[in-house]
Coordinates of C-alpha atoms in Angstrom, one line a residue:
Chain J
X21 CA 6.9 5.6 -33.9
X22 CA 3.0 4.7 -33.5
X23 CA 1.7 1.2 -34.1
X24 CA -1.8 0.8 -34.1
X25 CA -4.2 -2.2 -35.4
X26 CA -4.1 -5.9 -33.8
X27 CA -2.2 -7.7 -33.3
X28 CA 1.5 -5.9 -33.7
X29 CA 4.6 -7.5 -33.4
X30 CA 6.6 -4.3 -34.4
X31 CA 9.8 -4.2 -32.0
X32 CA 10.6 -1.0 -30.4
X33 CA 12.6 1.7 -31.0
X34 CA 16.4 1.2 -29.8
X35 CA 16.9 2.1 -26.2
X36 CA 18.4 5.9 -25.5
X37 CA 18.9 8.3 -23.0
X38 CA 17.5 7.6 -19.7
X39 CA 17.3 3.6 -20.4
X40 CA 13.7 3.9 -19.4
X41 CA 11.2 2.6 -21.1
X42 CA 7.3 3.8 -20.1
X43 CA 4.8 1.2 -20.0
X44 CA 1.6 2.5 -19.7
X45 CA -1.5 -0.4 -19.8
X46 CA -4.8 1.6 -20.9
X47 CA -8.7 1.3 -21.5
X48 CA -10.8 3.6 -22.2
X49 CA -8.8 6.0 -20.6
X50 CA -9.2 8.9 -23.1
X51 CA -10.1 11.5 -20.5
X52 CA -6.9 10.9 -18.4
X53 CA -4.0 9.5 -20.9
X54 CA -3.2 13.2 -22.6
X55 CA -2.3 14.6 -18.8
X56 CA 0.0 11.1 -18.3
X57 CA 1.4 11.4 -20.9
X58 CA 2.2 15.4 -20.7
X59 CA 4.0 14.9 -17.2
X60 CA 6.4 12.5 -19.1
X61 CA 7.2 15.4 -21.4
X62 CA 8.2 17.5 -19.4
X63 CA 10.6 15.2 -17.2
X64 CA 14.2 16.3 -16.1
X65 CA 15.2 13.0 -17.4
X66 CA 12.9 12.3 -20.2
X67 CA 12.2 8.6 -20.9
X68 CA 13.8 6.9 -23.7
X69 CA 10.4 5.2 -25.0
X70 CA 6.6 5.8 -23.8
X71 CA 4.5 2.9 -25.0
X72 CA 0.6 2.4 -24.9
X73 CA -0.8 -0.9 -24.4
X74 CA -4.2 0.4 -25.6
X75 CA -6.1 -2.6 -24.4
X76 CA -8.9 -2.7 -27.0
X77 CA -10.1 0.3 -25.9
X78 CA -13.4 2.0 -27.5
X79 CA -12.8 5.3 -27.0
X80 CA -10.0 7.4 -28.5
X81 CA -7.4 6.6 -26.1
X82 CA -5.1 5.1 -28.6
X83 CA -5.8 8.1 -31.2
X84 CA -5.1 10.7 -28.2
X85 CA -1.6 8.4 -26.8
X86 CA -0.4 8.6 -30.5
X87 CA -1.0 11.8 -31.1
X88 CA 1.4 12.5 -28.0
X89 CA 4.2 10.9 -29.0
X90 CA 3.4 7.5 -27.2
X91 CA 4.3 4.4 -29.0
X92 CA 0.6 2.4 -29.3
X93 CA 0.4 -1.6 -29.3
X94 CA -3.0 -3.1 -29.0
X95 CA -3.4 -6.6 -28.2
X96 CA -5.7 -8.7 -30.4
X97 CA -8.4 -9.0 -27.5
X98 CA -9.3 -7.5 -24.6
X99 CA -6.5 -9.1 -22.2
X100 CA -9.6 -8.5 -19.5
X101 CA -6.4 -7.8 -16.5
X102 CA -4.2 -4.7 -16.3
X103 CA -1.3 -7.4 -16.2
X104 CA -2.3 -8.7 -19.2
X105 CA -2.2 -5.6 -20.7
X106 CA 1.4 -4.9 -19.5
X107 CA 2.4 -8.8 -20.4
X108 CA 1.7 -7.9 -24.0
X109 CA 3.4 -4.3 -23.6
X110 CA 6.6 -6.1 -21.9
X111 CA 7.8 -8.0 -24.8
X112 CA 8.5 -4.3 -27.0
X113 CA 10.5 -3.2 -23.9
X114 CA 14.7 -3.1 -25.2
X115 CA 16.0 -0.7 -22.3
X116 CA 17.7 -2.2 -19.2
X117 CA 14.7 0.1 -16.9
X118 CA 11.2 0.0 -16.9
X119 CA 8.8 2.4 -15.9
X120 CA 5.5 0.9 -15.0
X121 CA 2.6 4.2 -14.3
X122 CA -1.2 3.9 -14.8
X123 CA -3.3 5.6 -17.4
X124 CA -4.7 8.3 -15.3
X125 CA -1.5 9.2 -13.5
X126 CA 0.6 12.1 -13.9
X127 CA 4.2 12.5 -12.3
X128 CA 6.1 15.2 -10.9
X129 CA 8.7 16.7 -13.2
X130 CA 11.5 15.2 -11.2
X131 CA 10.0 11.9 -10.5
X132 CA 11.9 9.8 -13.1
X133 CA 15.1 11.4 -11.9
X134 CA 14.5 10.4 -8.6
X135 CA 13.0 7.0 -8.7
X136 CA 16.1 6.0 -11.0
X137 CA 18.2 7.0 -7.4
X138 CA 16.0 3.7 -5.8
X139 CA 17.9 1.4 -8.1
X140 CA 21.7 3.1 -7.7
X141 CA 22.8 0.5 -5.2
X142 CA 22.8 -3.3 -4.7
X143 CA 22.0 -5.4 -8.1
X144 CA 19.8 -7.0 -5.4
X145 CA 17.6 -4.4 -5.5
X146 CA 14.9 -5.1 -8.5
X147 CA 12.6 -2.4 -8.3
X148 CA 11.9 1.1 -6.9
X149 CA 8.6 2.5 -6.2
X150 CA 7.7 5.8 -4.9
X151 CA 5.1 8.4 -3.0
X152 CA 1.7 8.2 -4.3
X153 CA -0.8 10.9 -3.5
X154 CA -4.1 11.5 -5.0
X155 CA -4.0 14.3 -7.6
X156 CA -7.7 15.6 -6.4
X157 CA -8.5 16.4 -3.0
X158 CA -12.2 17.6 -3.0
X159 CA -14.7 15.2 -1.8
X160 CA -14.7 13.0 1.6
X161 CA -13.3 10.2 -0.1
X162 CA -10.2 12.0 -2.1
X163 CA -9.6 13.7 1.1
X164 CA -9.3 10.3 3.2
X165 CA -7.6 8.7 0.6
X166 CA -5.2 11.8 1.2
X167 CA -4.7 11.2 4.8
X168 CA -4.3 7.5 4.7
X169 CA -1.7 7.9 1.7
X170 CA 0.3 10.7 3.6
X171 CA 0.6 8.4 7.0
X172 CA 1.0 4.9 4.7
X173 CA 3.7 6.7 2.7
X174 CA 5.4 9.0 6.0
X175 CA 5.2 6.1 8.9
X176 CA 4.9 2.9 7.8
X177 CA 6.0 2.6 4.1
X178 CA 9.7 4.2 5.1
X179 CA 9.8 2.4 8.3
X180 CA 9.5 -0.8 5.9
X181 CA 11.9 0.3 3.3
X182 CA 14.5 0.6 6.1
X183 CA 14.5 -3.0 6.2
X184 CA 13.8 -3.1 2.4
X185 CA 10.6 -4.6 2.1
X186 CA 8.3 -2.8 1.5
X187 CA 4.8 -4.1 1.5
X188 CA 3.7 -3.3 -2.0
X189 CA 5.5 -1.5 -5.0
X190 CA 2.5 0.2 -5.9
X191 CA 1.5 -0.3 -9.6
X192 CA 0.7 2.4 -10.4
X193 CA 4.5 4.2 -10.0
X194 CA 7.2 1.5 -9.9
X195 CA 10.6 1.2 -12.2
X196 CA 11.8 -2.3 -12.3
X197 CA 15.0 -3.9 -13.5
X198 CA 13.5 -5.2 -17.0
X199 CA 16.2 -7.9 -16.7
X200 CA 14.9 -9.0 -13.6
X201 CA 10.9 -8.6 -14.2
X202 CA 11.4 -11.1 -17.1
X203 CA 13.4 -13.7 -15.0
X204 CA 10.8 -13.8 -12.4
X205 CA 8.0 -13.9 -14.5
X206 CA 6.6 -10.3 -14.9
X207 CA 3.1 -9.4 -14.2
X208 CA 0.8 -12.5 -13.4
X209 CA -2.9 -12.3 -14.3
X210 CA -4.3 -14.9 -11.6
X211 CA -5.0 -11.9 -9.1
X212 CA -6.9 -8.8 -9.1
X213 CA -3.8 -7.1 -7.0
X214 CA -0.9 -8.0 -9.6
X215 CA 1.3 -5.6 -7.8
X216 CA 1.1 -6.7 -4.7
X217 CA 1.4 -10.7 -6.2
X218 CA 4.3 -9.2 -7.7
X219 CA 6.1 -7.4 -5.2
X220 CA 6.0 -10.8 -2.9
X221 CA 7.8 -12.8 -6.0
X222 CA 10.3 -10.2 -5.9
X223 CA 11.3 -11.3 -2.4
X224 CA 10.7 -14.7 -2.9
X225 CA 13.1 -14.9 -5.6
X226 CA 15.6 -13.2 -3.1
X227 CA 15.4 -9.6 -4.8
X228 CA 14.9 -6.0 -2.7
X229 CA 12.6 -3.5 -3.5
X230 CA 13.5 0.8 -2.7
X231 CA 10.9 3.3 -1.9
X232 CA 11.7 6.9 -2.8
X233 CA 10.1 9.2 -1.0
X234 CA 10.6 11.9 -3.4
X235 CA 9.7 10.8 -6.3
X236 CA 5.9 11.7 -6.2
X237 CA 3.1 10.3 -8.4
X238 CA -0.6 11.7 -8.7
X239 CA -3.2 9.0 -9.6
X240 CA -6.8 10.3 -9.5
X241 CA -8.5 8.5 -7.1
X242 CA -12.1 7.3 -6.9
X243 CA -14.0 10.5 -6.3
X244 CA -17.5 8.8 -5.3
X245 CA -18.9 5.9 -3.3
X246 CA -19.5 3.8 -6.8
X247 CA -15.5 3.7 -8.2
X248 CA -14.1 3.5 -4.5
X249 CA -16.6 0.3 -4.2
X250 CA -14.9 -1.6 -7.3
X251 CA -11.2 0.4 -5.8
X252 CA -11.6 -1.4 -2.6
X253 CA -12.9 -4.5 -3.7
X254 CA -10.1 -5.0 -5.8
X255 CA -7.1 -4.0 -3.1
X256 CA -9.2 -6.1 -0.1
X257 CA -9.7 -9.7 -2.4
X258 CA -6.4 -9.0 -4.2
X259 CA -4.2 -8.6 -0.7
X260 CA -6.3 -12.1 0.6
X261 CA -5.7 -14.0 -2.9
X262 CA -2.1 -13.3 -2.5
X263 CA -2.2 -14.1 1.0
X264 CA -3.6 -17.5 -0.6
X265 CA -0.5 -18.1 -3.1
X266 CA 2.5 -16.6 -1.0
X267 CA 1.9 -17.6 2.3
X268 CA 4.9 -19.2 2.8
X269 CA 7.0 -16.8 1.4
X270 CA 5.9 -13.8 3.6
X271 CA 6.5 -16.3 6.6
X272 CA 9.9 -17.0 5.3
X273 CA 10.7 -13.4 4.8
X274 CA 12.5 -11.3 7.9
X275 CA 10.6 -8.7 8.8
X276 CA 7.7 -8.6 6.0
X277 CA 6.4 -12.0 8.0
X278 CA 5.8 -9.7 11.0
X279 CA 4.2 -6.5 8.5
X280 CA 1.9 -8.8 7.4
X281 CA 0.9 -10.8 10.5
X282 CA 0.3 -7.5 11.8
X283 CA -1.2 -5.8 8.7
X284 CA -3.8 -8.9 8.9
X285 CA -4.8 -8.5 12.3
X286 CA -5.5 -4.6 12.5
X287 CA -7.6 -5.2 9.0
X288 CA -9.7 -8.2 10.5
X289 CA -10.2 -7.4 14.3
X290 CA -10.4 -3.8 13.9
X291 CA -12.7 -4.3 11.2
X292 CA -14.9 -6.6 13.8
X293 CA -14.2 -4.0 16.4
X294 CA -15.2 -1.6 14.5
X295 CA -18.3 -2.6 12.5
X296 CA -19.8 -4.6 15.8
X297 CA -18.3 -4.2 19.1
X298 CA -17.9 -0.7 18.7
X299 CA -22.3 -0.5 17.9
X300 CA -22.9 -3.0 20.6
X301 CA -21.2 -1.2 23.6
X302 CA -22.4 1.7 22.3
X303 CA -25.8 1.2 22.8
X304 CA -25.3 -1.6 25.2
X305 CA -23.3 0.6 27.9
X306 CA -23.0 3.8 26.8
X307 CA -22.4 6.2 23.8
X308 CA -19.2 7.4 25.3
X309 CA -17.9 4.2 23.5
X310 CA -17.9 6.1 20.4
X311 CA -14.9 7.7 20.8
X312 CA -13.0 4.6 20.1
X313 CA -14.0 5.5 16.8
X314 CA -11.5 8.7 16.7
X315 CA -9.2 8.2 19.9
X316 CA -6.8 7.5 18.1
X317 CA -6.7 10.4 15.7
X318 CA -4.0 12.7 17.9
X319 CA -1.6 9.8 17.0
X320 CA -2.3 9.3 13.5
X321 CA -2.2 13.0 12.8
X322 CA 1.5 13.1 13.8
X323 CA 2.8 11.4 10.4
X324 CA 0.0 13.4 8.5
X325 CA 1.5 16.9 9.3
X326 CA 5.1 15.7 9.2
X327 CA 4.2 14.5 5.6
X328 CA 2.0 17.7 4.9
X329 CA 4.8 20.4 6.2
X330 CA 7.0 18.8 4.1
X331 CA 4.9 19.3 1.2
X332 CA 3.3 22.7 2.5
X333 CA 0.0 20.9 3.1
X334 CA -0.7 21.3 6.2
X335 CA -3.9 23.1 5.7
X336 CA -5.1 20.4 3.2
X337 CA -4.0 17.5 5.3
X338 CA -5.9 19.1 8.5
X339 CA -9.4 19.9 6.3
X340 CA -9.5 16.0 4.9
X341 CA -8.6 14.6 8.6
X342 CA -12.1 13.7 9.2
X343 CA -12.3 12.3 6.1
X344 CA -9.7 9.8 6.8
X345 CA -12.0 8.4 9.5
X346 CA -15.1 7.9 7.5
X347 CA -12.7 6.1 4.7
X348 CA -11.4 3.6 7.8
X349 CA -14.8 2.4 8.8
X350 CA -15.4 1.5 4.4
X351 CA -12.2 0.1 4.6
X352 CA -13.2 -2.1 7.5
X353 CA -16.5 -3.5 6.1
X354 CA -14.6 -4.2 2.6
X355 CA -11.6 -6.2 4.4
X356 CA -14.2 -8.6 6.6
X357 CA -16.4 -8.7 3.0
X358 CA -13.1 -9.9 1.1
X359 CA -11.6 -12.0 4.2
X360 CA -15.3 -14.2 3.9
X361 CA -15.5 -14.2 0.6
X362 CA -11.5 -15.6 -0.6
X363 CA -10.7 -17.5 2.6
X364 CA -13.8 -19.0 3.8
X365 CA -16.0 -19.5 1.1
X366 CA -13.1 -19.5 -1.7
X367 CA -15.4 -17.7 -3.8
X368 CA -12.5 -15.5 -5.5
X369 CA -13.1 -12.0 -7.3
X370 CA -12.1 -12.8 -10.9
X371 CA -13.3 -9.9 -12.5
X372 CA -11.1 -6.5 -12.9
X373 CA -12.8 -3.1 -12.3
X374 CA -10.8 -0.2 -12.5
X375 CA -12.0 2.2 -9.7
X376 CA -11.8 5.5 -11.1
Chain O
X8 CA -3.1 -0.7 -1.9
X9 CA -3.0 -1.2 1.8
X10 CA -3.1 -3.6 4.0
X11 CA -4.7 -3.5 7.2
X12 CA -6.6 -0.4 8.8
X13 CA -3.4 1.9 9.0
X14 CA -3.3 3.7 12.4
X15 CA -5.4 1.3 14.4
X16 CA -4.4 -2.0 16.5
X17 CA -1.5 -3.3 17.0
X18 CA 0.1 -2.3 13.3
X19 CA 1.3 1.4 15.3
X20 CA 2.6 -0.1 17.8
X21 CA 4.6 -2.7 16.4
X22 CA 6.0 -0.1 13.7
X23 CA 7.1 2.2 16.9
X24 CA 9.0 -0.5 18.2
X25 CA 10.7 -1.3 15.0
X26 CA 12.0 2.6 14.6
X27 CA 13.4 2.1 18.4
X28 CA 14.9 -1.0 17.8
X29 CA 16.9 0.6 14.5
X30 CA 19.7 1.9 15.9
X31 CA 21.2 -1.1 17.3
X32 CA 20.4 -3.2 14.1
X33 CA 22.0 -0.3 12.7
X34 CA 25.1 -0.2 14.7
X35 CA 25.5 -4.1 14.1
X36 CA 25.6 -3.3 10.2
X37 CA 27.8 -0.1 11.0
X38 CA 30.3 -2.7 12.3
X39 CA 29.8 -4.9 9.8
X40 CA 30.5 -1.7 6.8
X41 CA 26.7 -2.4 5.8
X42 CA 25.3 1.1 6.8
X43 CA 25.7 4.9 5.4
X44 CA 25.5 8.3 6.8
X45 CA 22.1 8.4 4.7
X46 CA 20.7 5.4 7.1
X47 CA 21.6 7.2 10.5
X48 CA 19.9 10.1 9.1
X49 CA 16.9 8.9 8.2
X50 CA 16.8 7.0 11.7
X51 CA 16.9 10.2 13.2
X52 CA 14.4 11.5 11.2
X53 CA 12.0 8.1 12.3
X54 CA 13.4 8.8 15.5
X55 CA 11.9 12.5 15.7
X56 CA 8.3 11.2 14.4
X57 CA 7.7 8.5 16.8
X58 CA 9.1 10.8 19.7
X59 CA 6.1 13.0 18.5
X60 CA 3.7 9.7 18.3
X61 CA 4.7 8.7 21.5
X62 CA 4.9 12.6 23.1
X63 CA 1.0 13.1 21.4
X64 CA -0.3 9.4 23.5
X65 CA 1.1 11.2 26.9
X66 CA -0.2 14.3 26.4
X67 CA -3.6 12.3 24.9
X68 CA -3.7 10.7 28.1
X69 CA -3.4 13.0 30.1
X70 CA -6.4 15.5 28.4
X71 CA -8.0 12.3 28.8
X72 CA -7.8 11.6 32.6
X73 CA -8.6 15.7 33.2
X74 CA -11.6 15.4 31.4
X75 CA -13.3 12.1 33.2
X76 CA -12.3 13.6 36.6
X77 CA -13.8 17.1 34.9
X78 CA -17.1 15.3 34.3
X79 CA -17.3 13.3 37.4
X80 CA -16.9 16.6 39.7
X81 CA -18.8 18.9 37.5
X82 CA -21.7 17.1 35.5
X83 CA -24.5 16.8 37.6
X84 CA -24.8 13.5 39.9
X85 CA -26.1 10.0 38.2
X86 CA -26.4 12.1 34.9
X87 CA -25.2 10.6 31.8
X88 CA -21.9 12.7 31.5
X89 CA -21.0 12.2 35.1
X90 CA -21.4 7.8 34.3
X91 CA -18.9 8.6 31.2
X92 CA -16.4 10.4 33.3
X93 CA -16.5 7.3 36.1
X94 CA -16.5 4.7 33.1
X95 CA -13.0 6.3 31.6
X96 CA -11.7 6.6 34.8
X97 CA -12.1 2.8 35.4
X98 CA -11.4 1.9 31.8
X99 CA -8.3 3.6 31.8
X100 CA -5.9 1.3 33.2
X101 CA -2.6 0.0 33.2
X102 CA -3.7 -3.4 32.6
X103 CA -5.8 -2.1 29.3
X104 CA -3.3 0.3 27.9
X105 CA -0.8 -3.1 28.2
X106 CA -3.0 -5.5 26.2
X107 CA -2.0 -4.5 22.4
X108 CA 1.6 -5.3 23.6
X109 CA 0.5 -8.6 24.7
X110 CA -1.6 -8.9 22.1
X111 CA 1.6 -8.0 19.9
X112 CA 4.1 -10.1 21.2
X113 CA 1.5 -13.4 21.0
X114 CA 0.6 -12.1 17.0
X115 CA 4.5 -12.4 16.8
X116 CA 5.1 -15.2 18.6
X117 CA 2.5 -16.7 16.4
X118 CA 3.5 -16.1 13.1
X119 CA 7.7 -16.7 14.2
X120 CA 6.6 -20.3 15.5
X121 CA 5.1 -21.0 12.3
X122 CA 8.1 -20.0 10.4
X123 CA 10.5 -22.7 12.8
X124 CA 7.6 -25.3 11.8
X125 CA 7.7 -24.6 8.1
X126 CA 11.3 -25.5 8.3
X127 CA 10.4 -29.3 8.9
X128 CA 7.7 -29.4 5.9
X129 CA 9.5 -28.6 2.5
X130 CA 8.2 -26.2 0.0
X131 CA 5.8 -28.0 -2.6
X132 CA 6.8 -27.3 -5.9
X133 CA 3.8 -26.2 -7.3
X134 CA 3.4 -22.9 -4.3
X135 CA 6.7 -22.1 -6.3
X136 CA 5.4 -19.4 -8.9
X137 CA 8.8 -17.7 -9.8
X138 CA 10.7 -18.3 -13.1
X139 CA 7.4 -18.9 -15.4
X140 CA 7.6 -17.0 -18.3
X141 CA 5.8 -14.2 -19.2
X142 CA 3.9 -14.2 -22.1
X143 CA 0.3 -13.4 -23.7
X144 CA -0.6 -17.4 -23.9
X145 CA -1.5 -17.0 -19.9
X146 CA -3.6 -14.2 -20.8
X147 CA -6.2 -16.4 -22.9
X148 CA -7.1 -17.9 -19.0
X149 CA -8.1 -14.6 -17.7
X150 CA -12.3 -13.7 -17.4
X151 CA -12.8 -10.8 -20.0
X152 CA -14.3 -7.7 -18.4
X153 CA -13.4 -4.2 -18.2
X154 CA -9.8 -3.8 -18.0
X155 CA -7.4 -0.3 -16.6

């Protein structure tokens, strides 16, 4: 069934099959939706619905979704957030799973199959979320995105979801209890990281989250300076603005109190570090300072080629190393930008920029 | 998203302590019927990667004292090779390589003490966000621009 026009309060098809239902927020995403939408074809356990929010796009990314097979809903206006987009799309979900990818990511074949393993167990367990890695590796910044993704994802990510919390259920790859997304709320638009805001009311509301390792997702990530700007912006004021509304419930919660408190003080010193102390010593003592800027890199490769031999990457992981470096030092002058701007000044980033 | 710098500070260490504190939090649960043959294994697994972490500091170390004492005999005297060689040799310390520890357990003791305060000041109902229903009216708040 396709549904075009807006507003539409069509209700969607009965639920089947997998009990998955695919929510896929878009705009503008003609150049990317026909690949997403492909890699849910060809699934080992094919969805039982794939719906479009085509958020007012003005391109042919609803023509393109339709023509695929995708069930299309367009919202009167622009909804301006990608959780107002998958708001609107959450009311035509009927199946007891939901599937939750971006517009420009593609899946493995076996990735629904796999993710659906995350929410076996415990009822307690709302939501499973799995392995991201970029689906380009060519320039410096897909290739540190690469690195940092294969350590987040091999070292810290499973050490988390040992004591089931991970940090964030990535949005752009997470199945959720539909039952349980609609009790707590859903997607909230009063943040520019709704995934992160929503993985954090998931534990405040006394819920678990999985991480699969093996079920793999390929977003494209932002392949120059000017989309991993807007990219970093978003993730570096979106963690602080949800530092600002669940404070108290990452200090209530065991183990993801300490994650944070960590998390927070590696992104602020050792972005000060970094971006001054680093310089000053530098040229204040003596340039033999600037290895501080790599000494750790023996260490940080030891997760990169465990994740990488397991994927028979190793070569790939070893080329973008460097790469990972150059992305750290960005990373650092974004974090202090964001830490100023939300928690000194309170001067919040309201606007959404996708970053690819 | 991530948060933090991964692979810098204190964030490594504290994650290697958590893999080598698993197995006894995992043998309490074992005890208790709360763990699996999946969970052992994927300790081990954790287990194996920060053995290689912690293998890869030693060795790191160890490359690192060989080449300060390589450049204070070798490079010629006063030069500005032989004043790197004397300043790692000084730098690296017992007393340095122990401050992220202590710098970890006071990040810790911080954020736990907080949590034992917290307990005395109740939750305000409006920093309570669960339990509000979805729907498209909230969207009407939102700034328009550009959405993905």
């Amino acid at each position: 069934m396709s549904q075009g026009g807006c507003p539409s309060n069509t209700t969607a098809e009965p639920a089947q099959g997998s009990g998955v239902t695919v929510l896929i927020p878009a705009y503008n995403e003609a150049a990317s939706i026909a690949d997403t939408l492909r890699s849910l074809a060809v699934q080992t356990v094919p969805p039982a619905q794939i719906i479009v929010v085509d958020d007012c796009s003005t391109d042919q990314t609803g023509d393109i979704a339709r023509s695929l097979g995708a069930t299309v809903y367009r919202p009167p206006q622009n909804t301006g957030f990608k959780a107002g987009a998958q708001i609107f799309g959450l009311q035509y979900v009927n199946t007891p799973y939901l599937l939750a990818i971006d517009a420009d990511t593609t899946l493995a074949p076996n990735a629904i199959e796999k993710i659906l393993t995350g929410l076996d167990g415990s009822d307690k367990t709302a939501a499973s979320c799995g392995m991201v890695l970029p689906r380009y590796v060519s320039t410096i910044w897909e290739r540190g995105r690469y690195v940092e993704y294969l350590f987040a994802f091999t070292f810290g990510k499973a050490i988390q979801n040992h004591f089931y919390r991970p940090m964030i259920a990535s949005g752009c790859f997470t199945l959720y209890r539909t039952d349980v997304l609609r009790q707590i709320g859903a997607w909230q638009p009063r943040t520019v990281a709704e995934d992160l805001d929503l993985t954090w009311t998931f534990f405040q509301n006394g819920y678990d989250i999985a991480f699969v390792e093996d079920a793999v997702c390929y977003p494209i990530e932002p392949h120059n300076y000017h989309f991993l700007r807007k990219q970093l912006r978003r993730w570096s004021h979106g963690f602080f603005q949800c530092m600002r509304i669940h404070w108290r419930t990452v200090i209530e919660q065991p183990y993801l109190r300490s994650m944070v408190a960590v998390g927070m003080w590696d992104a602020l010193i050792a972005a000060i570090v970094y971006l001054f102390v680093i310089p000053m010593l530098t040229v204040l003592v003596h340039p033999v300072f600037l290895v501080a800027y790599v000494i750790d890199a023996p260490v940080v490769a030891v997760p990169v080629i465990f994740g990488a031999i397991r994927r028979r990457e190793l070569g790939k992981a070893l080329l973008s190393l460097p790469g990972f470096f150059v992305l750290r030092m960005v990373n650092a002058i974004f974090m202090l930008e964001a830490a100023w701007s939300e928690l000194i000044f309170r001067r919040p980033l309201a606007v959404f920029e996708k970053g690819h | 998203m991530a948060a933090g710098l991964p692979g810098t500070g204190i964030g490594g260490i504290f994650y290697l302590l958590l893999v080598a504190w698993m197995p006894l939090r995992e043998l309490v649960l074992t005890l208790q019927g709360r763990s699996s043959p999946q969970r052992w294994r994927s300790i081990g697994m954790k287990w194996l990667l920060i053995t290689s972490m912690v293998l890869m500091i030693y060795v790191q170390g160890y490359a690192i004292d060989l080449v300060s004492g390589w450049l204070i005999q070798i490079a010629p005297l006063e030069s500005s090779l032989q004043s790197a060689g004397l300043l790692i040799d000084e730098a690296w310390s017992p007393a340095l390589a122990m401050t992220p520890f202590v710098i970890l357990a006071i990040v810790l003791t911080t954020v736990h003490g907080l949590r034992l305060v917290l307990v005395f000041y109740p939750r305000r109902p409006d920093t309570t966000i669960a339990l509000r229903p979805a729907s498209t009216a909230s969207v009407a708040s939102l700034p328009t621009a550009a959405a993905n």
